[in-house]
C-alpha positions as a printed Julia matrix, in Angstrom:
661×3 Matrix{Float64}:
 -34.79  -20.27    0.45
 -36.8   -17.14    1.29
 -34.6   -14.61    3.0
 -36.98  -12.72    5.17
 -40.64  -13.73    5.53
 -41.74  -11.8     8.56
 -43.64   -8.7     9.59
 -41.42   -5.64    9.87
 -41.54   -1.91    9.36
 -40.42    0.28    6.5
 -36.81    1.53    6.64
 -35.62   -1.8     8.07
 -32.08   -3.2     7.72
 -31.8    -6.99    7.8
 -28.66   -9.11    7.46
 -27.82  -12.72    6.84
 -24.41  -14.46    6.84
 -23.19  -17.05    4.36
 -19.91  -19.0     4.66
 -17.42  -18.63    1.83
 -17.93  -22.0     0.07
 -14.26  -22.96   -0.11
 -11.27  -23.26    2.19
  -8.93  -22.41   -0.65
  -8.16  -18.99   -2.06
 -10.89  -17.86   -4.45
 -11.7   -14.71   -6.39
 -15.02  -12.96   -6.96
 -15.05  -11.61  -10.51
 -18.67  -10.54  -10.94
 -21.78   -9.62   -8.98
 -25.31  -10.2   -10.32
 -28.04   -8.48   -8.23
 -31.44  -10.14   -7.92
 -33.59   -7.56   -6.23
 -37.05   -6.09   -6.49
 -36.97   -2.31   -6.78
 -40.52   -2.26   -5.4
 -39.32   -3.3    -1.96
 -35.53   -3.11   -1.73
 -33.87    0.28   -1.36
 -30.31   -1.03   -1.41
 -28.15   -4.11   -0.79
 -24.62   -4.16    0.62
 -22.25   -7.12    0.65
 -19.56   -7.32    3.33
 -16.76   -9.78    3.94
 -15.46  -10.62    7.39
 -14.19  -13.35    9.69
 -16.87  -13.28   12.39
 -20.44  -12.18   11.54
 -22.87  -11.18   14.29
 -24.83  -14.37   13.65
 -24.37  -17.49   11.54
 -27.8   -19.02   12.15
 -30.5   -16.69   10.9
 -31.21  -13.13    9.84
 -30.9   -10.26   12.26
 -31.69   -6.56   12.49
 -28.39   -4.97   11.46
 -29.66   -1.41   11.47
 -29.36   -1.43   15.23
 -26.34   -1.49   17.49
 -25.49   -5.08   16.45
 -24.24   -4.11   12.99
 -22.9    -6.71   10.56
 -19.7    -8.27   11.94
 -17.95   -8.71   15.27
 -14.62   -7.88   13.62
 -13.89   -5.34   10.89
 -16.27   -5.65    7.94
 -14.97   -4.88    4.44
 -17.59   -3.63    2.0
 -17.33   -5.4    -1.37
 -20.47   -4.52   -3.3
 -23.41   -2.14   -3.24
 -26.65   -2.21   -5.24
 -29.22    0.54   -5.03
 -32.41    1.56   -6.75
 -31.85    3.86   -9.75
 -28.08    3.46   -9.61
 -25.71    1.87  -12.14
 -24.47   -1.65  -11.23
 -20.91   -2.15  -10.0
 -18.82   -4.06  -12.55
 -15.31   -5.29  -11.83
 -12.82   -4.68  -14.64
 -11.59   -7.78  -16.45
  -8.73   -9.63  -14.71
  -9.72   -8.05  -11.37
 -11.18   -9.98   -8.45
 -11.89   -9.69   -4.74
  -9.81  -12.32   -2.94
 -11.74  -14.43   -0.42
 -11.15  -17.72    1.37
  -8.1   -19.19    3.01
  -5.51  -16.4     3.2
  -7.8   -13.41    2.72
  -9.15  -13.02    6.25
 -12.69  -13.39    4.87
 -14.51  -16.58    5.7
 -18.07  -15.2     5.66
 -20.17  -13.0     3.4
 -22.79  -10.82    5.08
 -25.63   -9.54    2.91
 -27.42   -6.45    4.2
 -30.76   -5.48    2.65
 -32.43   -2.16    3.36
 -36.19   -2.35    2.85
 -37.53    1.13    2.13
 -41.21    0.47    1.39
 -42.86   -2.68    2.75
 -46.35   -2.09    1.34
 -45.71   -4.9    -1.15
 -45.63   -7.37    1.75
 -49.22   -6.75    2.82
 -50.41   -9.7     0.71
 -47.97  -12.05    2.51
 -45.48  -11.67   -0.31
 -42.14  -13.38    0.48
 -39.13  -11.45   -0.74
 -36.49  -13.34   -2.7
 -33.93  -10.6    -3.2
 -30.31  -11.61   -3.17
 -27.04  -11.69   -5.01
 -25.23  -14.09   -7.32
 -21.44  -14.12   -7.04
 -19.34  -15.41   -9.92
 -16.21  -16.87   -8.36
 -13.12  -18.62   -9.68
 -10.15  -20.4    -8.15
  -7.9   -19.08  -10.89
  -5.6   -16.37   -9.46
  -6.37  -12.95  -10.92
  -3.63  -10.59  -12.15
  -5.16   -7.75  -10.13
  -6.88   -7.76   -6.73
  -9.67   -5.37   -5.8
  -9.7    -3.49   -2.52
 -11.31   -0.62   -0.65
  -9.71    2.61    0.57
 -11.91    4.45    3.07
 -11.47    8.13    3.93
 -13.5     8.83    7.06
 -13.93   11.8     9.39
 -14.15   10.88   13.07
 -14.19   14.2    14.91
 -16.4    16.6    12.94
 -18.99   18.56   14.92
 -21.89   20.17   13.05
 -23.16   23.24   14.86
 -26.92   23.84   15.01
 -28.17   26.46   12.57
 -24.81   26.76   10.81
 -25.4    26.73    7.07
 -22.15   25.0     6.06
 -19.76   22.72    7.95
 -16.87   21.06    6.12
 -15.39   17.73    7.18
 -11.92   17.39    5.62
  -9.85   14.21    5.58
  -6.42   13.7     3.97
  -3.55   11.2     4.14
  -0.29   10.73    2.28
  -0.29    7.54    0.23
   2.7     5.31    1.02
   2.08    1.99   -0.74
   2.18    0.42   -4.22
   0.12    1.96   -7.06
  -3.66    1.58   -6.99
  -6.12    2.19   -9.81
  -9.54    3.48   -8.69
 -12.51    2.26  -10.73
 -15.49    3.04   -8.47
 -16.4     5.26   -5.53
 -19.15    5.54   -2.94
 -20.16    8.37   -0.65
 -21.97    8.05    2.68
 -23.42   10.51    5.16
 -26.73   10.67    6.99
 -29.42   13.33    6.41
 -27.29   16.47    6.83
 -24.77   15.64    4.07
 -25.03   17.7     0.87
 -22.04   16.61   -1.23
 -18.96   14.41   -0.8
 -15.91   14.69   -3.07
 -12.68   12.7    -3.24
  -9.38   13.72   -4.84
  -5.87   12.65   -5.58
  -3.27   15.4    -5.02
  -0.04   15.1    -7.0
   2.55   17.87   -7.25
  -0.02   20.3    -5.88
  -2.65   19.46   -8.51
  -6.06   18.22   -7.34
  -7.66   15.59   -9.6
 -11.19   14.42   -8.96
 -11.77   10.72   -8.27
 -15.51   11.11   -7.76
 -18.15   13.51   -6.49
 -21.69   12.64   -5.47
 -24.66   13.59   -3.35
 -24.82   11.19   -0.39
 -28.61   11.49   -0.59
 -28.63    9.56   -3.85
 -28.76    5.73   -3.74
 -25.93    4.2    -1.72
 -24.11    2.5    -4.55
 -20.66    2.49   -6.05
 -20.44    4.83   -9.02
 -17.8     4.75  -11.79
 -14.68    6.66  -10.79
 -12.61    8.9   -12.98
 -10.6     6.15  -14.68
  -7.82    8.51  -15.71
  -6.62    8.65  -12.11
  -4.05    6.38  -10.51
  -2.53    6.76   -7.06
   1.14    6.12   -6.31
   3.64    6.55   -3.52
   3.97   10.22   -2.55
   0.46   11.24   -3.64
  -2.12   12.53   -1.16
  -5.71   11.27   -0.98
  -8.24   13.82    0.26
 -12.0    14.04    0.75
 -14.46   16.73    1.82
 -17.99   16.23    3.14
 -20.22   19.31    3.17
 -22.94   19.37    5.87
 -25.63   21.82    6.93
 -26.83   22.36   10.48
 -29.89   24.32    9.4
 -33.02   23.2    11.23
 -31.04   21.54   14.03
 -31.25   22.73   17.64
 -28.26   20.84   19.03
 -24.79   19.8    17.97
 -24.46   16.77   15.71
 -21.48   14.44   16.14
 -19.97   11.64   14.07
 -21.5     8.34   15.16
 -23.4     5.23   14.21
 -27.01    6.11   15.02
 -29.48    7.89   12.77
 -29.26   10.97   15.02
 -25.51   11.16   14.4
 -23.67   11.91   11.16
 -21.03   10.13    9.11
 -18.51   11.32    6.51
 -17.24    8.43    4.38
 -15.65    8.38    0.93
 -14.97    4.85   -0.35
 -12.55    4.19   -3.22
 -12.82    0.8    -4.89
  -9.49    0.11   -6.6
  -7.36   -2.65   -8.04
  -3.64   -3.28   -7.74
  -1.17   -5.92   -8.84
  -1.83   -9.19   -7.02
   1.74   -9.48   -5.74
   1.3    -6.2    -3.84
  -2.39   -6.59   -2.99
  -3.76   -4.85    0.09
  -7.51   -5.5     0.41
  -8.32   -2.63    2.76
  -6.77    0.73    3.66
  -8.16    3.72    5.5
  -7.49    7.35    6.33
  -8.94    9.16    9.37
  -6.61   12.16    9.61
  -8.1    15.64    9.62
  -6.91   17.61    6.6
  -5.0    20.81    7.27
  -6.56   24.18    6.51
  -3.53   25.09    4.42
  -3.99   22.02    2.19
  -7.73   22.45    1.74
  -7.38   26.1     0.75
  -6.61   24.71   -2.71
  -9.54   22.28   -3.04
 -11.44   22.88   -6.32
 -14.58   25.03   -5.87
 -16.84   22.21   -7.09
 -16.32   20.42   -3.75
 -18.29   23.17   -2.02
 -21.29   23.11   -4.37
 -24.22   21.0    -3.1
 -25.82   18.58   -5.55
 -29.59   19.02   -5.61
 -31.53   15.76   -5.41
 -35.23   15.33   -6.09
 -37.13   13.6    -3.28
 -38.01   10.62   -5.47
 -34.44   10.07   -6.67
 -35.97    9.04   -9.98
 -33.19   10.53  -12.06
 -29.95    9.25  -10.62
 -27.15   11.38  -12.0
 -23.48   10.65  -11.56
 -21.39   13.8   -11.16
 -17.97   12.79  -12.33
 -15.04   14.35  -14.05
 -11.79   16.09  -13.56
 -11.37   18.99  -11.19
 -12.23   22.41  -12.53
  -8.82   22.51  -14.21
  -9.85   19.7   -16.57
 -13.48   20.33  -17.39
 -13.18   18.99  -20.91
 -13.06   15.5   -19.45
 -16.17   15.86  -17.28
 -18.73   13.09  -17.66
 -22.39   13.16  -16.64
 -24.24    9.88  -16.81
 -28.04    9.73  -17.0
 -28.91    6.21  -15.94
 -32.37    6.5   -17.52
 -30.79    6.66  -20.97
 -31.61    3.47  -22.88
 -28.71    1.13  -23.5
 -27.71    0.79  -27.13
 -24.96   -1.78  -26.64
 -25.78   -5.18  -25.15
 -23.17   -5.69  -22.46
 -24.3    -9.27  -21.87
 -21.96  -10.21  -24.71
 -18.26  -10.93  -24.39
 -15.72  -11.46  -27.17
 -14.26  -14.96  -27.26
 -11.63  -16.41  -29.59
 -12.76  -18.68  -32.41
 -10.09  -21.31  -31.8
 -10.81  -23.23  -35.03
  -9.97  -20.18  -37.19
  -8.21  -20.31  -39.57
  -8.98  -23.89  -40.54
  -5.52  -24.26  -42.1
  -2.24  -22.4   -41.65
  -1.87  -19.12  -43.55
   1.97  -19.29  -43.53
   2.38  -15.68  -42.45
   5.37  -13.55  -41.65
   5.2   -10.67  -39.18
   1.6    -9.45  -39.46
   1.69   -5.66  -39.63
  -1.7    -4.61  -40.99
  -5.34   -5.7   -41.37
  -8.16   -4.23  -43.44
 -11.51   -5.17  -45.0
 -12.34   -5.01  -48.69
 -15.74   -4.01  -50.12
 -16.92   -7.63  -49.9
 -16.11   -7.74  -46.16
 -13.23  -10.11  -46.76
 -10.22   -9.79  -44.47
  -7.07   -8.31  -46.03
  -3.79   -9.24  -44.32
  -0.54   -7.32  -44.86
   2.55   -9.23  -43.67
   6.32   -9.2   -44.05
   6.99  -12.68  -45.42
  10.6   -13.63  -44.67
  11.62  -10.06  -43.79
  11.9    -8.95  -40.18
  12.21   -5.57  -38.55
  15.23   -5.94  -36.29
  17.89   -3.88  -34.58
  19.99   -3.74  -37.78
  17.2    -2.74  -40.14
  17.83    1.04  -39.88
  20.72    3.35  -39.04
  20.54    6.4   -36.77
  19.18    8.52  -39.63
  16.3     6.03  -40.14
  17.7     4.87  -43.47
  16.99    1.24  -44.36
  20.16   -0.88  -44.17
  19.0    -4.16  -45.74
  18.2    -3.2   -49.33
  20.56   -5.96  -50.46
  17.93   -8.49  -49.39
  15.69   -7.2   -52.13
  11.9    -6.9   -51.84
   9.74   -9.54  -50.19
   9.3   -12.38  -52.7
   6.21  -13.83  -51.07
   2.71  -12.43  -51.57
   2.59   -9.76  -48.87
  -1.14   -9.07  -49.32
  -3.6   -11.92  -48.69
  -7.38  -11.71  -49.04
  -8.92  -14.22  -46.66
 -12.44  -15.59  -46.16
 -13.43  -14.25  -42.72
 -15.62  -17.26  -41.91
 -13.16  -20.09  -42.66
  -9.79  -18.4   -43.04
  -9.12  -19.77  -46.52
  -7.03  -17.65  -48.9
  -9.14  -16.13  -51.68
  -6.49  -14.0   -53.37
  -2.76  -13.28  -53.0
  -0.78  -10.34  -54.37
   2.05   -7.94  -53.59
   5.08  -10.01  -54.58
   8.43   -8.23  -55.09
   6.94   -4.85  -54.12
   7.56   -4.23  -50.42
  10.49   -4.23  -48.01
   8.94   -3.7   -44.56
   5.13   -3.52  -44.73
   3.27   -1.67  -42.0
  -0.28   -0.27  -42.4
  -3.03   -1.07  -44.9
  -6.52    0.12  -45.81
  -8.82   -0.03  -48.83
 -10.82    2.57  -50.73
 -14.28    2.33  -52.33
 -12.73    1.03  -55.58
 -11.07   -1.74  -53.53
  -7.57   -0.43  -54.14
  -5.04   -1.12  -51.42
  -3.38    1.81  -49.64
  -0.27    0.72  -47.76
   2.69    2.13  -45.86
   6.2     0.7   -46.04
   8.56    1.91  -43.3
  11.67    0.88  -45.22
  10.58    2.71  -48.37
   9.29    5.68  -46.31
   6.36    5.7   -48.7
   2.59    5.45  -48.97
   1.51    3.43  -51.99
  -1.83    2.98  -53.75
  -1.85   -0.52  -55.25
  -4.4    -2.15  -57.53
  -6.25   -5.18  -56.18
  -6.74   -6.9   -59.55
  -3.71   -9.13  -59.07
  -1.51   -7.12  -61.45
   0.4    -5.54  -58.56
   0.34   -2.15  -60.21
   1.34    0.92  -58.21
  -1.28    3.58  -58.98
   0.16    6.34  -56.76
   3.26    6.8   -54.65
   3.6     9.44  -51.93
   7.08   10.09  -50.56
  10.48    9.31  -52.06
  11.65    5.7   -51.99
  14.19    4.96  -49.22
  14.59    8.69  -48.41
  13.31    9.73  -44.97
  12.32   13.33  -44.35
   9.93   15.66  -42.6
   8.85   18.09  -45.31
   5.65   18.01  -47.39
   7.06   15.48  -49.85
   8.73   12.99  -47.5
   7.81   10.67  -44.66
   9.9     9.05  -41.96
   8.71    5.49  -41.37
   4.98    6.19  -41.98
   2.79    3.83  -40.01
  -0.77    3.88  -41.36
  -3.09    5.4   -43.93
  -6.84    6.12  -44.02
  -8.95    7.17  -47.02
 -12.17    9.2   -46.78
 -14.71    7.37  -48.95
 -16.66   10.59  -49.67
 -13.94   13.14  -50.46
 -11.16   10.73  -51.36
  -8.82   12.64  -49.02
  -5.85   10.64  -47.76
  -4.61   10.73  -44.15
  -1.19    9.41  -43.15
   0.2     8.86  -39.66
   3.89    9.75  -39.83
   5.35    7.98  -37.98
   8.21    6.43  -36.06
  10.52    9.42  -36.5
   8.01   12.17  -37.24
   5.07   13.1   -35.01
   2.26   14.23  -37.25
  -0.84   13.4   -39.26
  -0.67   14.57  -42.88
  -3.67   15.16  -45.1
  -3.56   14.84  -48.92
  -6.2    15.32  -51.6
  -7.46   12.34  -53.59
  -4.88   13.06  -56.3
  -2.01   13.18  -53.79
  -1.68   16.94  -53.28
  -0.44   18.0   -49.84
  -3.2    19.84  -47.96
  -2.29   20.15  -44.28
  -0.77   18.47  -41.25
  -1.14   18.58  -37.48
   0.35   17.19  -34.31
  -1.11   16.0   -31.03
  -4.08   17.78  -29.52
  -4.87   18.85  -25.98
  -7.66   20.62  -24.13
  -4.91   22.69  -22.52
  -2.5    24.17  -25.03
   0.06   24.8   -22.31
   0.38   21.08  -21.62
   0.3    19.6   -25.11
   2.28   16.37  -25.27
   3.59   15.6   -28.8
   2.73   12.33  -30.53
   5.14    9.52  -29.68
   4.72    7.11  -32.62
   1.25    7.81  -34.06
   0.79    4.18  -35.02
  -2.73    3.51  -36.3
  -5.49    5.58  -37.96
  -9.22    5.07  -38.3
 -11.91    7.27  -39.86
 -15.27    7.69  -38.11
 -17.53    8.35  -41.12
 -20.69    9.01  -39.08
 -18.87   11.62  -36.98
 -16.58   12.95  -39.71
 -13.62   12.48  -37.41
 -10.31   10.67  -37.57
  -8.7     8.98  -34.57
  -5.09    7.94  -34.01
  -3.5     5.42  -31.68
  -0.61    7.39  -30.16
   1.34    4.26  -29.31
   4.02    5.23  -26.8
   1.81    7.8   -25.06
  -0.8     5.11  -24.42
  -3.71    7.16  -25.71
  -6.25    7.56  -28.5
  -6.8    11.06  -29.88
  -9.62   12.11  -32.21
  -9.8    15.1   -34.56
 -12.25   16.67  -36.99
 -11.14   15.19  -40.31
 -11.75   18.38  -42.29
  -9.8    20.78  -40.08
  -7.6    18.71  -37.76
  -9.28   20.33  -34.76
  -8.81   18.3   -31.57
 -12.0    16.6   -30.28
 -11.13   14.22  -27.48
  -8.6    11.91  -25.87
  -9.14    8.42  -24.5
  -6.42    7.29  -22.1
  -6.91    4.34  -19.77
  -4.78    2.84  -17.03
  -5.67   -0.55  -18.48
  -3.7     0.33  -21.63
  -0.52    0.29  -19.54
   1.02    3.15  -21.51
   0.81    1.53  -24.97
  -1.94    1.59  -27.64
  -0.91   -0.15  -30.84
  -3.98   -0.1   -33.05
  -7.61    0.99  -33.28
 -10.69    0.26  -35.37
 -14.23    1.67  -35.32
 -17.85    0.54  -35.55
 -20.83    2.95  -35.67
 -22.87    0.58  -33.45
 -24.83    2.51  -30.82
 -23.08    5.82  -30.19
 -19.9     4.37  -31.67
 -17.47    1.67  -30.53
 -13.69    1.85  -30.7
 -11.8    -1.44  -30.8
  -8.21   -1.23  -29.6
  -5.21   -3.36  -28.68
  -2.44   -2.44  -26.28
   1.11   -3.73  -26.13
   3.84   -4.71  -23.72
   4.86   -1.87  -21.44
   8.16   -1.77  -19.6
   6.95    0.91  -17.2
   3.63   -0.65  -16.2
   3.01   -4.38  -16.59
  -0.62   -4.93  -17.57
  -2.26   -7.74  -19.57
  -1.92   -7.4   -23.34
  -5.44   -7.62  -24.76
  -8.14   -6.16  -26.93
 -10.61   -3.52  -25.76
 -14.13   -2.51  -26.72
 -14.62    1.16  -25.8
 -17.74    3.3   -25.87
 -16.72    6.31  -27.97
 -19.12    8.7   -26.2
 -18.47    7.79  -22.57
 -14.89    6.48  -23.05
 -15.88    3.48  -20.87
 -14.28    0.08  -21.48
 -17.21   -2.25  -22.22
 -15.23   -5.46  -22.72
 -11.72   -6.85  -22.96
 -10.61   -9.98  -24.76
  -7.55  -12.11  -25.44
  -6.76  -15.55  -26.9
  -7.96  -18.6   -24.97
  -4.74  -20.6   -24.67
  -1.9   -18.52  -26.06
  -1.32  -14.91  -25.15
  -0.94  -11.9   -27.38
   2.75  -11.1   -27.91
   2.6    -7.97  -30.06
  -0.9    -7.32  -31.37
  -0.18   -4.89  -34.18
  -3.49   -4.18  -35.91
  -7.21   -4.77  -35.41
 -10.22   -4.88  -37.73
 -13.95   -5.39  -37.17
 -16.27   -6.89  -39.8
 -19.9    -6.0   -40.54
 -21.14   -9.09  -38.71
 -19.34   -7.96  -35.53
 -16.34  -10.32  -35.69
 -13.02   -8.85  -34.61
  -9.64   -9.82  -36.04
  -6.27   -9.08  -34.43
  -2.96   -9.42  -36.26
   0.03  -10.25  -34.05
   3.44   -9.28  -35.45
   5.5   -11.3   -33.0
   3.6   -14.61  -33.17
   2.95  -14.18  -36.93
  -0.72  -14.95  -36.38
  -4.19  -13.57  -36.93
  -6.82  -14.24  -34.26
 -10.58  -14.15  -34.74
 -13.01  -13.18  -31.95
 -16.8   -13.22  -31.94
 -19.29  -11.89  -29.41
 -20.73  -14.7   -27.28
 -23.69  -14.23  -24.96
 -22.8   -14.65  -21.29
 -24.55  -17.47  -19.46
 -26.18  -16.45  -16.19
 -27.88  -19.04  -14.02
 -30.44  -17.43  -11.74
 -31.34  -18.62   -8.27
 -33.17  -16.07   -6.19
 -32.89  -15.49   -2.45
 -29.76  -14.83   -0.47
 -26.33  -15.4    -2.02
 -25.62  -17.88   -4.77
 -22.06  -18.66   -5.87
 -21.29  -19.65   -9.46
 -17.95  -21.39   -9.85
 -16.3   -20.58  -13.17
 -14.46  -23.62  -14.45
 -11.15  -23.03  -16.15
 -11.28  -19.28  -15.73
């Protein structure tokens, strides 16, 4: 089907309606644009109950518009702008109980010179849709000015909008700005306890797309949402009012968010004028116009915290070549391992120099409520050490056991790594020790740091140390300590204490101490070390030599818990992470692939049939496979990157139904 084969003028808006292809509830989980940048300036997808027409295309740049009832914008694609991607486990609800029975696709044709040879445009959109209920539902919050008047010749006019938020928590993941020709910059904020935090800031003269929002922001009951549009009346000879024609102006700030499905509200808006007293405190950046070249060839996203948090500012150049193929998604290898490994609680994973998987588990010992007293002293020494082989070397392709060691050595295993000589470095929370153990099967302890069964916080003691990392160049040893201390300790290769440090922060006045630094990973190409600060739900990275704070990665999707991390130097660096069950914020327990440089979540993954219970450690092999050890289910899961299948059918809207998803 060819959408629009007709003669029309440049700067034309055409629409076509398509019925939602099901009477049941369904969920859109992905959008795949199929558009020619030579002809199409932007595409918008709306959902509504009653479109202007159901028979053919129509001119929707005129008074007719898109829908007879209220139209909810769901997607925007624009030239030179990044595509909108829904986070995993998030979908737009359509169909039976959603109030949306039609999609309306609007296409804005900027330059029609390509049609002079009777070319027929086949631009459109593929929707990936599933009937499987999604844990989180996407929605739109629109802040809109309705009564701003722009005076002729006046250099600056501000349109301020603000409303108190009075519903369940929402998690913004994208934003869109919209004005007509007089708009210079539009900024949106969350205000909490008097502090303004940027959601997004953009020139409305750039392509009309959704841009990634500041993912560190959530909005809850009692917060205030605010937006400012900055206009100029220079060159105008009469007043300009808010309205729908090209001679009028508009001030819109769209927030695309997700929220728990049980509380889902697909659309909210705010049209209240913000008070002068409130907007006296808006960050200065909101008043600074963003210069845009006429060609819009370099689309730049201006995003970050308010001026109080400039260390977190992100600038994205969309012309930068991609180094990570995001057409791949990690899927579980269900046939791995081929036979049972007979594991206890899996506490640690590592790789040896041959890229074999090393598993550290607790055999018949369990960490329970009676394992320690209030002074963190181990209470079950009478059980003796674990009699089973606590260290297993496993073939990563088949899951067969290649080597077993570590009998009668450990009481409550926790973290494990290897050095360049293939020695094992382990932590035992019952022993309060870090041990260097030979891998030749002789189970020989080559070095012991800490005093057995004696917790402490000085240079010679640990308190339930969680993990260890070894620098392959210097031999320096890093220990995360631990459940009852809050520090990273650095030792020389021969075990001499060198230094220690606590949590970092870009603002020393608001430094939050570690709350169970649980997992360590060295970034050899960056000479940094990162820690999973478990109960603070964050990843912090430091210069390995000095302990100087570098950055923090904290995502709403973590739900307040990050159990373990691993690293790959692929592209600009990838961090693999797993979260855990959170009592304060219920989110799916899963694995994450995170771009180290941008802090963006590139992919999430979880087992196909079972669910993670307590993923405790994660490791990534040279061939790109990812292994996750789960302490609660006593299992190790293998995941590999599988290429996504996209069927392509140009023109209009195509719906792909995802079976079993």
